Amino acid sequence: MKAKRFLAAAAVAAVAAAALTSCAAGKPAGDGEVTIFGGYGEVQAKAFQAELDAWSETSGIKVTFTSLASFDTDIKAKVTAGQQPDIAMWPQPGGLLDMSENLIPLSEITDIAPVQASLVPGWDTLAVKDGSVYGLPVSANVKTLVWYNPAAFAANGYTVPTTDAEMTALTEQIKTDGSGYPWCAGIESGGATGWAITDWLEQYVLNYNGVDVYNQWIAGDVTFDSPEVTRAAEKVASTLLAQGNVNGGGAAMAADNFGNTAPLFETGGKAKGQCFMLRQGSFITDFFPEAIKAQVTAGDYTNANVFALPAPEGGQAGVLGGGDLAAAFTNDADVAKVLDFILSDKVGTVMAVESSFVSPHKTFDTSLYPNSLSKTIGETMANAAVFGFDGSDRMPSAVNAQFWLSGTDWVAGKVDWATAAAAIQGKY
């Protein structure tokens, strides 16, 4: 189906050698070209293609990446029309598994054990069905971040906490000083109001219980009213809903938009609603005031920087986030070689510099991240004990919607956690 291309003599020899090995294993040799479809935006797509091109120079295999505007919808249409690529990269593991009947278990194409060993734990279990691994990650993003204003910290003599106990102590110190509010924490988001509180709860379910229980919770086998999830809810409540921790308390949180970052950069204390810490994903920089965005773009972190949310006492340093997982429609020697590359910790030499790329591998060379901010985010992933893909996004849609609704009611003080948990669990 794929067009043949002229190869230089050296490349022909390399492909021929690979063909002999592949044929011995019963695998077709391939024709020297591999296609990949994914959902990357323009900047990341360009950087990914640059990495593929550099790899092609030594491998002799031409790899072409095409970005689909609405990936989940578009890839289904491509498959229906018989226009599927050799490899596709899903931004959601659920969408990947929905098409598992069209895909080839990765272990039938190449040895995935070395890849799994180098990944942050949790990534290797996201796209498993009937015991077969259908997808593994190429890139990641991170939500387990706390944003702060270094200038405001310095002005008040505060230091970045490295443990949960230090973060709790800082919270109390800010309240004692009366310098502002410890946390900025709006959860309003129009029709999606409440998603921001689901991230908080997911974080602590993961941190306290590990990825296996976390995945069981997503599947509905560990219930919202279980001790495991209740403990996480109590931790969220002590962090955000305690008196004085957020300006206006839970009722204000429920009405304040998640993207209202201005109070993080205030200098007028409580009278101006100044707050000192904001837990959000890396995308929140898009919601910074224009002057702060300009600073960050220029590599100036005087007023905006980030640290990893510390693991709670008795828990582990789990990272919550997302990413893009590769799966294969074709099984030949060329596809195997491309998978060996894109699933490895060698991807990122261009993407880490040119885009918002984060590697899902604990073995990735973090010196490749171009500045202190991206390095902190990358190291947060690399040093994680476990990784959890955004839980509410993986839950059934009715459960997710109720999680938003009842989570908001709980934050606003309209119901207690037991009532909220029962309502959410009732949607399974």
XYZ file of C-alpha atoms in Angstrom:
428
model
C 0.000 0.000 0.000
C 2.877 2.351 0.761
C 4.855 3.816 -2.123
C 8.398 2.566 -2.660
C 11.214 5.054 -2.557
C 14.782 5.118 -3.843
C 17.336 4.448 -1.118
C 21.044 5.137 -1.106
C 23.176 2.021 -1.385
C 24.188 2.099 2.270
C 20.577 2.422 3.386
C 19.550 -0.425 1.099
C 22.185 -2.607 2.706
C 20.939 -1.684 6.178
C 17.335 -2.427 5.285
C 18.358 -5.671 3.619
C 20.199 -6.747 6.749
C 17.162 -5.892 8.829
C 15.011 -7.843 6.379
C 17.118 -10.967 6.823
C 16.721 -10.686 10.593
C 13.007 -9.944 10.304
C 12.340 -12.756 7.864
C 14.063 -15.138 10.223
C 11.591 -14.059 12.842
C 8.703 -14.252 10.371
C 8.263 -10.456 10.189
C 7.888 -8.595 6.842
C 10.809 -6.325 6.016
C 8.851 -3.136 5.338
C 9.382 -0.783 2.396
C 11.463 1.963 3.995
C 8.561 4.295 4.857
C 6.459 4.613 8.008
C 3.505 6.941 8.615
C 2.408 8.292 12.001
C -0.802 10.191 12.828
C -1.251 12.118 16.079
C -2.879 15.107 17.715
C 0.111 17.389 18.320
C -0.309 21.100 17.804
C 1.735 22.948 15.210
C 4.824 23.645 17.334
C 5.085 20.169 18.815
C 4.317 18.508 15.472
C 7.145 20.428 13.809
C 9.593 19.518 16.573
C 8.568 15.849 16.477
C 9.059 15.698 12.706
C 12.519 17.233 13.129
C 13.435 14.419 15.530
C 12.089 11.818 13.121
C 14.044 13.358 10.242
C 17.282 13.263 12.225
C 16.675 9.624 13.117
C 15.875 8.808 9.473
C 19.314 9.980 8.395
C 20.927 7.058 10.211
C 18.130 4.484 10.006
C 17.341 4.815 6.315
C 13.615 4.746 7.109
C 11.538 7.746 6.096
C 9.002 8.633 8.792
C 6.184 11.113 8.139
C 4.086 12.597 10.945
C 0.624 14.028 10.241
C -1.364 15.920 12.865
C -5.142 15.403 12.874
C -7.218 18.354 14.062
C -9.794 16.254 15.964
C -7.759 13.163 16.559
C -10.246 10.757 18.162
C -12.884 11.464 15.531
C -10.497 11.717 12.597
C -8.591 8.501 13.285
C -11.833 6.513 13.359
C -12.792 8.016 10.000
C -9.382 7.161 8.556
C -9.638 3.550 9.691
C -13.173 3.211 8.350
C -11.936 4.481 4.988
C -8.973 2.095 4.994
C -6.533 5.006 5.359
C -5.021 4.137 8.698
C -1.355 4.986 9.316
C 1.279 2.507 10.414
C 1.382 4.096 13.883
C -1.041 6.427 15.664
C -0.604 8.446 18.858
C -3.672 8.910 21.074
C -4.020 11.723 23.647
C -6.389 9.489 25.675
C -5.841 5.808 26.550
C -9.585 5.139 26.409
C -9.808 6.137 22.759
C -6.853 3.913 21.962
C -8.411 0.894 23.650
C -11.725 1.538 21.907
C -9.894 0.658 18.686
C -7.896 -2.290 20.025
C -9.550 -4.683 17.559
C -7.799 -2.758 14.787
C -4.452 -2.625 16.576
C -1.568 -5.032 17.116
C -0.279 -5.785 20.621
C 3.073 -4.036 20.838
C 4.829 -7.144 22.146
C 4.060 -8.872 18.843
C 6.024 -6.185 17.011
C 9.030 -5.538 19.242
C 10.492 -6.183 22.680
C 8.724 -3.689 24.922
C 10.276 -4.853 28.213
C 13.182 -2.337 28.071
C 10.710 0.479 27.370
C 8.485 -0.498 30.267
C 11.505 -0.677 32.581
C 12.553 2.899 31.767
C 9.086 4.452 32.165
C 7.827 6.169 35.274
C 5.643 3.438 36.866
C 2.027 3.657 35.807
C 2.606 4.589 32.189
C 2.936 0.937 31.157
C -0.550 -0.015 32.391
C -2.633 2.674 30.686
C -3.413 0.842 27.444
C -3.718 -2.812 28.469
C -6.601 -5.041 27.401
C -6.966 -8.756 28.007
C -3.378 -8.863 29.175
C -1.928 -7.246 26.042
C -0.216 -3.854 25.903
C -1.580 -1.900 22.937
C -0.052 1.502 23.637
C 2.932 3.114 25.340
C 3.771 6.817 25.743
C 5.844 9.068 23.538
C 5.353 12.317 25.464
C 3.738 13.553 28.660
C 2.364 16.577 30.474
C 2.316 17.303 34.191
C -0.355 18.617 36.577
C 1.391 17.967 39.893
C 2.747 21.498 40.114
C 2.455 24.371 42.544
C 2.950 27.827 41.070
C 4.210 30.667 43.240
C 5.557 34.206 43.051
C 9.268 34.157 44.026
C 9.298 37.910 44.618
C 6.372 37.645 47.022
C 7.990 34.697 48.799
C 11.233 36.641 49.196
C 9.462 39.777 50.424
C 7.843 37.772 53.211
C 10.783 35.506 54.017
C 9.098 32.344 52.769
C 10.975 29.419 51.248
C 9.756 26.767 48.825
C 8.502 23.705 50.743
C 10.081 20.385 49.846
C 7.887 18.174 52.043
C 4.196 18.054 52.879
C 4.984 19.008 56.470
C 6.865 22.089 55.260
C 3.959 23.010 52.974
C 1.526 22.717 55.887
C 3.837 24.816 58.060
C 4.060 27.460 55.331
C 0.270 27.513 55.043
C -0.027 28.176 58.772
C 2.763 30.774 58.716
C 1.042 32.765 55.976
C -2.174 32.787 58.005
C -0.337 33.755 61.192
C 1.483 36.582 59.413
C -1.713 37.838 57.827
C 0.310 38.446 54.652
C -2.399 36.985 52.424
C -4.108 33.689 51.769
C -2.032 30.510 51.420
C -3.899 29.136 48.403
C -5.438 30.405 45.176
C -8.006 27.750 44.225
C -10.961 28.649 42.003
C -12.875 25.725 40.464
C -15.512 27.536 38.354
C -15.329 26.678 34.636
C -18.730 27.284 33.057
C -20.355 23.999 32.085
C -17.272 22.140 33.299
C -17.256 23.693 36.781
C -15.694 21.302 39.270
C -13.021 19.689 37.127
C -10.299 21.495 39.066
C -11.332 19.878 42.355
C -11.307 16.440 40.722
C -7.610 16.951 39.989
C -6.934 17.652 43.653
C -8.737 14.500 44.752
C -7.124 12.362 42.046
C -3.714 13.545 43.150
C -4.129 12.336 46.704
C -5.894 9.084 45.806
C -2.817 8.344 43.689
C -0.307 9.522 46.290
C -1.801 7.628 49.219
C -2.707 4.406 47.444
C -0.530 3.885 44.366
C -1.456 3.315 40.762
C -3.205 -0.051 41.169
C -5.803 1.280 43.617
C -6.023 4.472 41.561
C -6.926 2.461 38.463
C -9.398 0.339 40.442
C -11.063 3.554 41.601
C -11.375 4.780 38.021
C -12.931 1.432 37.061
C -15.442 1.717 39.918
C -14.040 -1.197 41.882
C -12.754 1.085 44.658
C -15.704 3.274 45.614
C -15.866 7.000 46.279
C -16.918 6.318 49.865
C -14.064 3.860 50.478
C -11.418 4.587 53.128
C -8.849 5.093 50.358
C -10.779 7.870 48.622
C -12.169 9.353 51.844
C -8.637 9.795 53.150
C -7.760 11.741 50.008
C -10.873 13.903 50.408
C -9.919 14.679 54.001
C -6.460 15.756 52.847
C -7.948 18.060 50.212
C -10.322 19.515 52.800
C -7.512 20.206 55.282
C -5.482 21.894 52.544
C -8.169 24.033 50.925
C -11.299 24.166 53.059
C -9.785 24.963 56.452
C -10.613 28.435 57.753
C -8.465 31.120 56.112
C -6.686 28.882 53.588
C -8.533 30.332 50.557
C -9.980 33.826 50.224
C -13.715 33.471 50.898
C -13.510 29.774 51.685
C -15.160 26.973 49.740
C -18.145 29.027 48.612
C -15.811 31.502 46.929
C -13.772 28.665 45.418
C -16.906 27.294 43.746
C -17.625 30.683 42.166
C -14.073 31.763 41.312
C -12.797 30.799 37.848
C -9.881 28.363 37.788
C -7.999 30.743 35.472
C -8.119 33.716 37.832
C -4.403 33.899 38.533
C -4.189 37.646 39.253
C -4.211 37.236 43.077
C -0.973 35.214 42.833
C 0.774 38.360 41.589
C -0.832 40.866 43.952
C 1.368 42.622 46.504
C -1.284 44.216 48.711
C -1.810 41.342 51.127
C -5.219 40.163 52.328
C -6.823 43.503 51.539
C -6.115 42.836 47.857
C -6.848 39.122 48.051
C -3.200 38.172 47.585
C -2.536 34.436 47.620
C 0.767 32.570 47.593
C 0.348 29.119 46.024
C -1.644 27.766 43.072
C -1.754 24.074 42.220
C -2.358 23.703 38.465
C -0.931 22.163 35.321
C 1.678 23.760 33.114
C -1.051 25.166 30.846
C -2.022 27.702 33.529
C 0.674 30.063 32.228
C -1.792 30.871 29.434
C -3.998 32.487 32.099
C -1.298 34.638 33.681
C -1.586 38.435 33.344
C 0.024 39.623 30.110
C 3.020 41.182 31.835
C 3.744 37.947 33.714
C 3.323 35.879 30.554
C 5.857 38.106 28.834
C 8.322 37.549 31.680
C 7.928 33.770 31.551
C 8.283 33.730 27.767
C 11.524 35.679 28.133
C 12.824 33.218 30.728
C 12.371 35.668 33.596
C 10.942 33.837 36.634
C 11.085 36.738 39.065
C 7.326 36.633 39.584
C 6.338 33.131 38.470
C 7.961 29.803 39.133
C 6.934 26.307 40.100
C 7.704 23.440 42.456
C 6.472 19.869 42.618
C 3.557 19.264 44.980
C 5.152 17.329 47.862
C 3.934 13.829 48.659
C 1.802 13.615 51.827
C 3.068 11.853 54.923
C 2.476 8.145 54.460
C 2.178 8.567 50.700
C 4.438 8.588 47.670
C 5.371 11.174 45.046
C 2.798 10.448 42.357
C 2.441 12.606 39.276
C -0.921 13.378 37.722
C -1.055 14.354 34.074
C -1.621 13.244 30.518
C 0.254 12.427 27.368
C 0.269 10.796 23.936
C 0.397 7.021 23.569
C 1.595 5.249 20.416
C -0.092 2.141 19.004
C 0.426 0.232 15.760
C -1.792 -0.822 12.848
C 1.110 -2.408 10.927
C 3.617 -5.089 11.894
C 6.838 -5.050 9.903
C 10.535 -4.525 10.555
C 10.402 -0.793 9.775
C 7.517 -0.174 12.155
C 9.362 -2.127 14.847
C 12.430 0.105 14.448
C 10.367 3.301 14.539
C 8.555 2.129 17.673
C 11.883 1.294 19.278
C 12.872 4.918 18.725
C 9.711 6.880 19.540
C 8.972 4.819 22.654
C 12.497 5.286 23.987
C 14.060 7.895 26.249
C 15.996 9.194 23.215
C 13.011 11.212 21.984
C 13.137 14.802 23.205
C 16.412 16.199 21.917
C 14.451 18.671 19.773
C 11.005 18.573 21.339
C 12.231 19.453 24.839
C 13.846 22.597 23.459
C 11.263 23.657 20.893
C 7.961 22.695 22.568
C 6.248 21.872 25.868
C 7.472 18.270 25.692
C 7.951 16.261 28.882
C 9.426 12.773 28.742
C 7.543 9.913 30.471
C 10.861 8.125 31.070
C 12.633 8.213 34.414
C 15.881 7.726 32.463
C 15.483 10.821 30.242
C 18.413 13.232 30.253
C 16.816 16.185 32.051
C 19.725 18.446 31.096
C 18.040 18.641 27.680
C 15.277 20.822 29.116
C 16.269 24.342 28.074
C 15.508 26.356 31.227
C 14.912 25.999 34.949
C 11.122 26.022 34.604
C 10.906 23.244 32.030
C 13.603 21.300 33.882
C 11.604 21.451 37.116
C 8.517 20.184 35.306
C 10.509 17.448 33.565
C 12.207 16.362 36.767
C 8.834 16.233 38.515
C 7.860 13.534 36.034
C 11.220 11.739 36.031
C 11.362 11.537 39.822
C 7.768 10.403 40.314
C 7.184 7.174 42.199
C 4.115 6.561 40.041
C 2.137 8.249 37.276
C -1.638 8.540 37.047
C -3.425 9.624 33.875
C -6.173 12.168 34.661
C -8.694 9.975 36.478
C -11.971 11.788 35.855
C -11.211 11.858 32.130
C -10.975 8.051 32.232
C -14.187 7.532 34.201
C -17.539 6.951 32.447
C -18.959 10.273 31.263
C -21.918 10.139 33.669
C -19.569 9.556 36.605
C -17.293 12.367 35.473
C -20.216 14.807 35.195
C -21.472 13.895 38.665
C -17.936 14.162 40.042
C -17.824 17.762 38.825
C -21.279 18.551 40.214
C -21.050 16.846 43.601
C -17.423 17.886 44.023
C -18.496 21.505 43.599
C -21.346 21.105 46.089
C -18.900 19.587 48.575
C -16.417 22.446 48.165
C -19.208 25.015 48.502
C -20.337 23.415 51.770
C -23.730 22.316 50.445
C -23.089 18.621 51.192
C -20.596 16.613 53.187
C -18.150 14.207 51.546
C -20.232 11.112 52.322
C -23.216 12.588 50.488
C -21.102 13.689 47.537
C -19.402 10.298 47.342
C -22.719 8.410 47.328
C -24.065 10.587 44.508
C -20.968 10.076 42.363
C -20.726 6.353 42.999
C -24.376 6.001 42.081
C -23.497 6.828 38.473
C -21.436 3.668 37.989
